[in-house]
Tab-separated table of C-alpha atoms and ligand atoms in Angstrom:
chain	number	residue	atom	x	y	z
A	19	UNK	CA	-14.561	-1.205	10.783
A	20	UNK	CA	-12.166	0.905	9.138
A	21	UNK	CA	-8.094	1.385	9.316
A	22	UNK	CA	-8.315	5.151	9.256
A	23	UNK	CA	-4.727	7.609	8.638
A	24	UNK	CA	-5.254	10.966	9.109
A	25	UNK	CA	-3.906	14.357	8.869
A	26	UNK	CA	-0.178	12.409	8.624
A	27	UNK	CA	2.944	13.497	8.964
A	28	UNK	CA	6.251	12.095	9.560
A	29	UNK	CA	9.692	14.206	10.011
A	30	UNK	CA	13.016	13.903	10.852
A	31	UNK	CA	15.231	16.519	13.266
A	32	UNK	CA	15.395	18.499	9.522
A	33	UNK	CA	12.472	17.718	7.561
A	34	UNK	CA	9.125	16.080	6.927
A	35	UNK	CA	8.964	13.560	4.774
A	36	UNK	CA	4.524	13.379	5.012
A	37	UNK	CA	3.392	16.229	5.244
A	38	UNK	CA	-0.219	16.035	5.648
A	39	UNK	CA	-1.524	12.334	4.216
A	40	UNK	CA	-4.401	10.413	4.687
A	41	UNK	CA	-6.931	7.605	3.687
A	42	UNK	CA	-9.450	4.491	5.032
A	43	UNK	CA	-9.939	1.420	4.504
A	44	UNK	CA	-12.787	-0.583	5.461
A	45	UNK	CA	-12.796	-4.507	6.071
A	46	UNK	CA	-13.130	-6.311	3.219
A	47	UNK	CA	-12.486	-3.243	0.955
A	48	UNK	CA	-9.422	-3.267	-1.943
A	49	UNK	CA	-8.079	0.636	-1.807
A	50	UNK	CA	-5.307	1.707	-3.241
A	51	UNK	CA	-2.630	4.976	-2.759
A	52	UNK	CA	-0.749	6.213	-5.573
A	53	UNK	CA	1.767	7.971	-6.480
A	54	UNK	CA	5.270	8.701	-7.557
A	55	UNK	CA	8.619	6.854	-5.887
A	56	UNK	CA	9.651	9.677	-3.316
A	57	UNK	CA	6.033	10.781	-3.172
A	58	UNK	CA	5.791	8.572	1.156
A	59	UNK	CA	3.589	5.952	0.266
A	60	UNK	CA	5.977	3.486	1.815
A	61	UNK	CA	6.967	5.240	4.602
A	62	UNK	CA	3.144	5.972	4.878
A	63	UNK	CA	2.524	2.173	5.715
A	64	UNK	CA	5.260	1.704	8.035
A	65	UNK	CA	4.334	4.027	9.964
A	66	UNK	CA	0.855	2.201	10.459
A	67	UNK	CA	2.415	-0.935	11.631
A	68	UNK	CA	5.146	1.742	13.881
A	69	UNK	CA	7.896	-0.245	11.930
A	70	UNK	CA	9.571	3.198	11.255
A	71	UNK	CA	13.342	4.119	12.823
A	72	UNK	CA	13.208	6.222	16.419
A	73	UNK	CA	14.544	9.211	14.783
A	74	UNK	CA	11.167	9.338	12.935
A	75	UNK	CA	8.693	11.998	14.625
A	76	UNK	CA	4.820	10.579	13.422
A	77	UNK	CA	2.496	12.988	14.111
A	78	UNK	CA	-2.009	12.705	13.376
A	79	UNK	CA	-4.314	9.942	13.880
A	80	UNK	CA	-3.790	6.411	12.676
A	81	UNK	CA	-6.654	4.191	13.973
A	82	UNK	CA	-7.632	1.018	13.123
A	83	UNK	CA	-11.085	-0.483	14.252
A	84	UNK	CA	-10.910	2.472	17.038
A	85	UNK	CA	-7.712	1.395	18.648
A	86	UNK	CA	-4.836	4.312	18.189
A	87	UNK	CA	-2.062	2.646	17.064
A	88	UNK	CA	0.232	5.561	18.408
A	89	UNK	CA	-0.558	3.761	22.450
A	90	UNK	CA	-0.085	0.322	21.526
A	91	UNK	CA	3.648	-1.502	22.916
A	92	UNK	CA	4.897	-4.811	23.783
A	93	UNK	CA	2.683	-7.575	23.006
A	94	UNK	CA	-0.498	-5.693	22.117
A	95	UNK	CA	1.645	-4.412	19.519
A	96	UNK	CA	3.013	-7.455	18.293
A	97	UNK	CA	-0.489	-9.126	18.280
A	98	UNK	CA	-1.721	-6.223	16.544
A	99	UNK	CA	0.987	-6.698	13.975
A	100	UNK	CA	0.027	-10.216	13.266
A	101	UNK	CA	-4.083	-10.337	13.902
A	102	UNK	CA	-4.694	-6.940	12.423
A	103	UNK	CA	-2.490	-5.388	10.373
A	104	UNK	CA	-0.363	-7.569	7.975
A	105	UNK	CA	2.374	-6.725	5.488
A	106	UNK	CA	3.881	-8.116	2.266
A	107	UNK	CA	6.818	-6.468	0.569
A	108	UNK	CA	7.998	-5.639	-2.267
A	109	UNK	CA	10.842	-8.287	-2.688
A	110	UNK	CA	9.676	-11.420	-0.932
A	111	UNK	CA	12.822	-11.903	0.330
A	112	UNK	CA	12.338	-9.036	2.791
A	113	UNK	CA	9.361	-11.011	4.700
A	114	UNK	CA	10.705	-14.531	4.417
A	115	UNK	CA	14.018	-16.201	6.111
A	116	UNK	CA	16.515	-17.604	3.621
A	117	UNK	CA	17.389	-20.066	6.122
A	118	UNK	CA	14.581	-21.583	7.207
A	119	UNK	CA	12.242	-24.465	5.178
A	120	UNK	CA	8.684	-22.777	4.299
A	121	UNK	CA	6.835	-25.359	6.609
A	122	UNK	CA	8.786	-24.070	9.743
A	123	UNK	CA	8.814	-20.159	8.963
A	124	UNK	CA	5.466	-20.150	9.174
A	125	UNK	CA	4.765	-22.536	11.598
A	126	UNK	CA	6.828	-20.373	13.790
A	127	UNK	CA	4.487	-17.725	13.266
A	128	UNK	CA	1.621	-19.898	13.669
A	129	UNK	CA	2.506	-21.269	17.292
A	130	UNK	CA	3.479	-17.947	18.378
A	131	UNK	CA	0.971	-15.568	17.141
A	132	UNK	CA	-1.808	-18.019	16.421
A	133	UNK	CA	-0.896	-20.584	19.188
A	134	UNK	CA	-2.008	-23.151	17.080
A	135	UNK	CA	-0.989	-26.707	18.715
A	136	UNK	CA	2.240	-27.804	17.495
A	137	UNK	CA	0.720	-31.176	16.390
A	138	UNK	CA	-1.387	-29.269	13.765
A	139	UNK	CA	0.703	-26.679	12.533
A	140	UNK	CA	1.780	-28.638	9.036
A	141	UNK	CA	-1.994	-28.580	8.519
A	142	UNK	CA	-2.190	-25.998	8.552
A	143	UNK	CA	0.431	-24.022	6.866
A	144	UNK	CA	-0.096	-26.457	3.926
A	145	UNK	CA	-4.644	-25.013	3.801
A	146	UNK	CA	-2.184	-21.521	3.839
A	147	UNK	CA	-0.321	-22.588	0.733
A	148	UNK	CA	-3.854	-23.972	-0.877
A	149	UNK	CA	-5.289	-20.902	0.128
A	150	UNK	CA	-2.931	-19.071	-2.018
A	151	UNK	CA	-2.675	-21.212	-4.872
A	152	UNK	CA	0.453	-22.952	-4.900
A	153	UNK	CA	0.652	-25.978	-6.106
A	154	UNK	CA	1.385	-29.247	-4.399
A	155	UNK	CA	1.202	-27.332	-1.237
A	156	UNK	CA	2.465	-30.927	0.548
A	157	UNK	CA	5.930	-30.983	-0.808
A	158	UNK	CA	5.833	-27.277	-1.164
A	159	UNK	CA	6.285	-26.885	2.836
A	160	UNK	CA	9.561	-28.447	2.500
A	161	UNK	CA	11.098	-25.910	0.274
A	162	UNK	CA	13.486	-23.588	1.001
A	163	UNK	CA	12.605	-19.958	-0.591
A	164	UNK	CA	15.012	-20.679	-2.764
A	165	UNK	CA	13.839	-22.929	-4.580
A	166	UNK	CA	10.484	-21.090	-6.122
A	167	UNK	CA	10.139	-18.655	-8.209
A	168	UNK	CA	9.628	-15.025	-7.873
A	169	UNK	CA	5.723	-15.297	-8.112
A	170	UNK	CA	5.489	-18.481	-6.359
A	171	UNK	CA	7.329	-16.578	-3.230
A	172	UNK	CA	5.638	-13.293	-3.294
A	173	UNK	CA	2.656	-15.921	-2.968
A	174	UNK	CA	4.385	-17.154	0.227
A	175	UNK	CA	4.660	-14.079	1.888
A	176	UNK	CA	0.983	-13.314	0.946
A	177	UNK	CA	-0.150	-16.724	3.021
A	178	UNK	CA	2.930	-15.569	5.709
A	179	UNK	CA	0.590	-12.249	5.793
A	180	UNK	CA	-2.098	-13.968	6.134
A	181	UNK	CA	-1.133	-16.781	8.972
A	182	UNK	CA	-2.881	-14.575	11.439
A	183	UNK	CA	-6.101	-13.811	9.406
A	184	UNK	CA	-5.573	-9.899	10.027
A	185	UNK	CA	-8.454	-7.995	9.313
A	186	UNK	CA	-5.919	-5.730	6.866
A	187	UNK	CA	-3.083	-6.339	4.662
A	188	UNK	CA	-0.680	-3.430	3.406
A	189	UNK	CA	0.939	-4.303	-0.005
A	190	UNK	CA	3.690	-2.586	-0.685
A	191	UNK	CA	4.460	-3.002	-4.391
A	192	UNK	CA	3.578	-6.625	-4.175
A	193	UNK	CA	3.749	-7.088	-8.124
A	194	UNK	CA	6.780	-4.590	-8.882
A	195	UNK	CA	9.153	-7.007	-9.024
A	196	UNK	CA	7.518	-9.779	-10.805
A	197	UNK	CA	6.997	-10.310	-14.712
A	198	UNK	CA	3.170	-8.777	-15.873
A	199	UNK	CA	1.804	-12.370	-16.306
A	200	UNK	CA	2.632	-13.386	-12.548
A	201	UNK	CA	1.744	-9.533	-11.724
A	202	UNK	CA	-2.283	-10.160	-12.956
A	203	UNK	CA	-2.503	-13.566	-11.134
A	204	UNK	CA	-1.241	-12.057	-7.742
A	205	UNK	CA	-3.443	-9.055	-7.648
A	206	UNK	CA	-6.493	-11.722	-8.955
A	207	UNK	CA	-5.348	-14.103	-5.510
A	208	UNK	CA	-5.275	-10.439	-3.653
A	209	UNK	CA	-8.595	-9.437	-4.892
A	210	UNK	CA	-10.384	-13.195	-4.090
A	211	UNK	CA	-9.333	-13.047	-0.370
A	212	UNK	CA	-9.888	-9.830	0.352
A	213	UNK	CA	-14.005	-11.107	-0.917
A	214	UNK	CA	-13.520	-14.691	0.834
A	215	UNK	CA	-11.847	-13.798	4.482
A	216	UNK	CA	-12.941	-9.877	3.971
A	217	UNK	CA	-10.357	-8.813	4.174
A	218	UNK	CA	-9.471	-5.007	3.750
A	219	UNK	CA	-6.096	-4.195	1.289
A	220	UNK	CA	-4.308	-1.329	0.922
A	221	UNK	CA	-2.663	-1.776	-2.141
A	222	UNK	CA	0.345	1.111	-2.331
A	223	UNK	CA	1.775	1.182	-5.562
A	224	UNK	CA	3.053	3.909	-8.361
A	225	UNK	CA	1.373	2.542	-11.716
A	226	UNK	CA	-2.371	3.588	-12.561
A	227	UNK	CA	-3.123	0.396	-14.245
A	228	UNK	CA	-2.411	-2.001	-11.458
A	229	UNK	CA	-4.846	0.584	-9.845
A	230	UNK	CA	-7.180	0.498	-12.292
A	231	UNK	CA	-7.244	-3.570	-12.715
A	232	UNK	CA	-6.917	-3.680	-8.907
A	233	UNK	CA	-9.146	-1.270	-6.300
A	234	UNK	CA	-12.157	0.201	-5.733
A	235	UNK	CA	-10.839	3.018	-3.874
A	236	UNK	CA	-7.745	5.274	-4.656
A	237	UNK	CA	-6.094	8.586	-2.545
A	238	UNK	CA	-3.529	9.540	-4.841
A	239	UNK	CA	-0.359	10.754	-3.002
A	240	UNK	CA	2.409	13.674	-3.956
A	241	UNK	CA	5.752	14.710	-2.312
A	242	UNK	CA	4.086	13.749	1.184
A	243	UNK	CA	0.246	14.671	0.557
A	244	UNK	CA	-2.818	13.102	-0.538
A	245	UNK	CA	-3.562	15.369	-3.302
A	246	UNK	CA	-6.907	12.830	-4.382
A	247	UNK	CA	-9.128	10.829	-3.117
A	248	UNK	CA	-12.659	9.236	-4.775
A	249	UNK	CA	-13.570	5.982	-6.080
A	250	UNK	CA	-11.624	4.201	-8.845
A	251	UNK	CA	-13.960	4.380	-11.115
A	252	UNK	CA	-14.538	8.498	-10.885
A	253	UNK	CA	-10.826	8.917	-11.094
A	254	UNK	CA	-10.462	7.220	-13.877
A	255	UNK	CA	-13.715	8.865	-15.657
A	256	UNK	CA	-12.677	12.572	-14.578
A	257	UNK	CA	-9.565	13.054	-12.622
A	258	UNK	CA	-9.847	16.080	-11.189
A	259	UNK	CA	-5.964	16.878	-10.103
A	260	UNK	CA	-3.835	17.462	-12.764
A	261	UNK	CA	-1.134	15.490	-10.989
A	262	UNK	CA	-3.839	12.512	-11.408
A	263	UNK	CA	-4.465	13.511	-14.855
A	264	UNK	CA	-0.313	12.860	-15.460
A	265	UNK	CA	-0.047	9.616	-13.718
A	266	UNK	CA	-3.147	8.155	-16.022
A	267	UNK	CA	-1.986	10.227	-19.370
A	268	UNK	CA	1.380	8.347	-18.933
A	269	UNK	CA	0.144	4.372	-17.936
A	270	UNK	CA	1.030	2.869	-21.545
A	271	UNK	CA	-1.745	-0.247	-20.272
A	272	UNK	CA	-4.411	2.680	-20.113
A	273	UNK	CA	-3.522	4.517	-23.338
A	274	UNK	CA	-4.179	1.073	-24.888
A	275	UNK	CA	-0.289	0.391	-24.923
A	276	UNK	CA	0.617	2.495	-28.048
A	277	UNK	CA	3.345	3.487	-28.816
A	278	UNK	CA	3.232	6.811	-29.899
A	279	UNK	CA	4.593	9.275	-27.596
A	280	UNK	CA	2.879	9.561	-24.563
A	281	UNK	CA	2.675	12.875	-22.056
A	282	UNK	CA	4.573	12.675	-19.218
A	283	UNK	CA	4.931	14.498	-16.280
A	284	UNK	CA	8.373	16.491	-16.392
A	285	UNK	CA	10.322	16.652	-13.822
A	286	UNK	CA	10.171	14.654	-10.639
A	287	UNK	CA	8.663	14.450	-7.400
A	288	UNK	CA	10.974	17.047	-4.901
A	289	UNK	CA	13.028	15.435	-2.112
A	290	UNK	CA	11.946	15.753	1.431
A	291	UNK	CA	14.345	17.731	2.056
A	292	UNK	CA	14.021	20.499	-1.304
A	293	UNK	CA	12.200	24.249	-0.310
A	294	UNK	CA	9.229	24.607	-2.036
A	295	UNK	CA	6.639	27.419	-1.530
A	296	UNK	CA	2.667	26.679	-2.072
A	297	UNK	CA	1.470	23.998	-4.221
A	298	UNK	CA	4.222	21.805	-4.099
A	299	UNK	CA	3.203	20.345	-7.768
A	300	UNK	CA	3.430	23.652	-9.070
A	301	UNK	CA	6.878	23.570	-10.374
A	302	UNK	CA	5.739	20.598	-12.341
A	303	UNK	CA	2.345	21.969	-13.366
A	304	UNK	CA	0.887	22.880	-16.691
A	305	UNK	CA	-2.331	24.217	-14.928
A	306	UNK	CA	-0.548	26.152	-12.092
A	307	UNK	CA	-1.858	30.199	-12.121
A	308	UNK	CA	0.215	32.824	-9.857
A	309	UNK	CA	-1.710	31.652	-6.260
A	310	UNK	CA	-0.194	27.901	-6.817
A	311	UNK	CA	3.002	29.822	-6.386
A	312	UNK	CA	2.403	31.463	-2.753
A	313	UNK	CA	0.372	28.788	-1.194
A	314	UNK	CA	-0.388	25.545	-0.584
A	315	UNK	CA	-4.004	24.618	-1.591
A	316	UNK	CA	-6.184	23.022	1.079
A	317	UNK	CA	-8.153	20.007	0.809
A	318	UNK	CA	-11.694	20.376	-0.833
A	319	UNK	CA	-14.622	18.172	-0.888
A	320	UNK	CA	-16.462	17.662	-3.612
A	321	UNK	CA	-19.665	15.526	-3.456
A	322	UNK	CA	-17.931	12.286	-2.131
A	323	UNK	CA	-14.245	12.945	-3.808
A	324	UNK	CA	-11.548	14.736	-2.513
A	325	UNK	CA	-8.720	16.898	-4.113
A	326	UNK	CA	-6.331	19.615	-3.207
A	327	UNK	CA	-5.922	22.096	-5.814
A	328	UNK	CA	-6.266	25.960	-6.380
A	329	UNK	CA	-8.097	25.344	-9.759
A	330	UNK	CA	-11.538	24.265	-7.939
A	331	UNK	CA	-11.988	27.433	-5.368
B	412	SF4	FE1	-1.340	22.709	-10.446
B	412	SF4	FE2	-1.986	24.599	-8.951
B	412	SF4	FE3	-3.696	23.022	-8.817
B	412	SF4	FE4	-1.233	22.990	-7.813
B	412	SF4	S1	-2.574	24.186	-6.720
B	412	SF4	S2	-2.098	21.082	-8.781
B	412	SF4	S3	-0.425	23.938	-9.001
B	412	SF4	S4	-3.248	24.078	-10.703
B	413	MG	MG1	7.896	2.343	-2.159
């Protein structure tokens, strides 16, 4: 049982946003996709749920527990979105209707997508709020989203995502809008849920500290490519790709929060419209060689790790 993305490409009429992304999440596993903003992470997640606007063309393999996602339409797609894979967004307000009480919006999901009986709905909502460790759930079900703090709202959004007991959750920067102490608690919650319910979680983040805290495996994305993949532990111990090295160096948490001037990666992720010949990281790479300016490196497998860089050829 796994969620598999391979050779993913996403393009508009004019340019390619995602060029060659891949990753895999097994059921019950916690996986991170990391990269700076603009690297194509969010759009990749949206493509798994077929939530992209029509003008974007998606090709490549997206398969969830053997189902080819591209072939899903109508009722099957709706079911897939609630019962198989669901999503938690950075801004919890994006998942919640501000005009509806918590019990009504969660109830709606349970009634329509999980076919819970009407008289059972409130009880089930309370159960879900308890599962995400919201205090006094019997009272909180009558709240509107704006009555809740950011952290509680994100817990409700997670409860919504869990309503139909999906096998996988895609969480796009779920803690970025929250302060640091709340951030850790939400990550802890997601970890507990993945263990308790065997939910596979794909966490999208720009923060290597979050990766270290949460994930078992990590896929590093740059400019629409997956550039490195492996076990989190191995990647932190010996990052192979110069971009991964830079991300680790940049993370204040991993540097012990020291105030010294950190190494940083100069420059920015290229815009999808920018034409870069060769390795997309070469304009920023401290280790670039002649070949890097001419060719795009293919993926190389080294034991159970993968890297897209000419240093290893
Ligand atoms: Fe740097 Fe070359 Fe590796 Fe690209 S292929 S990351 S430019 S060394
Ligand atoms: Mg994003």
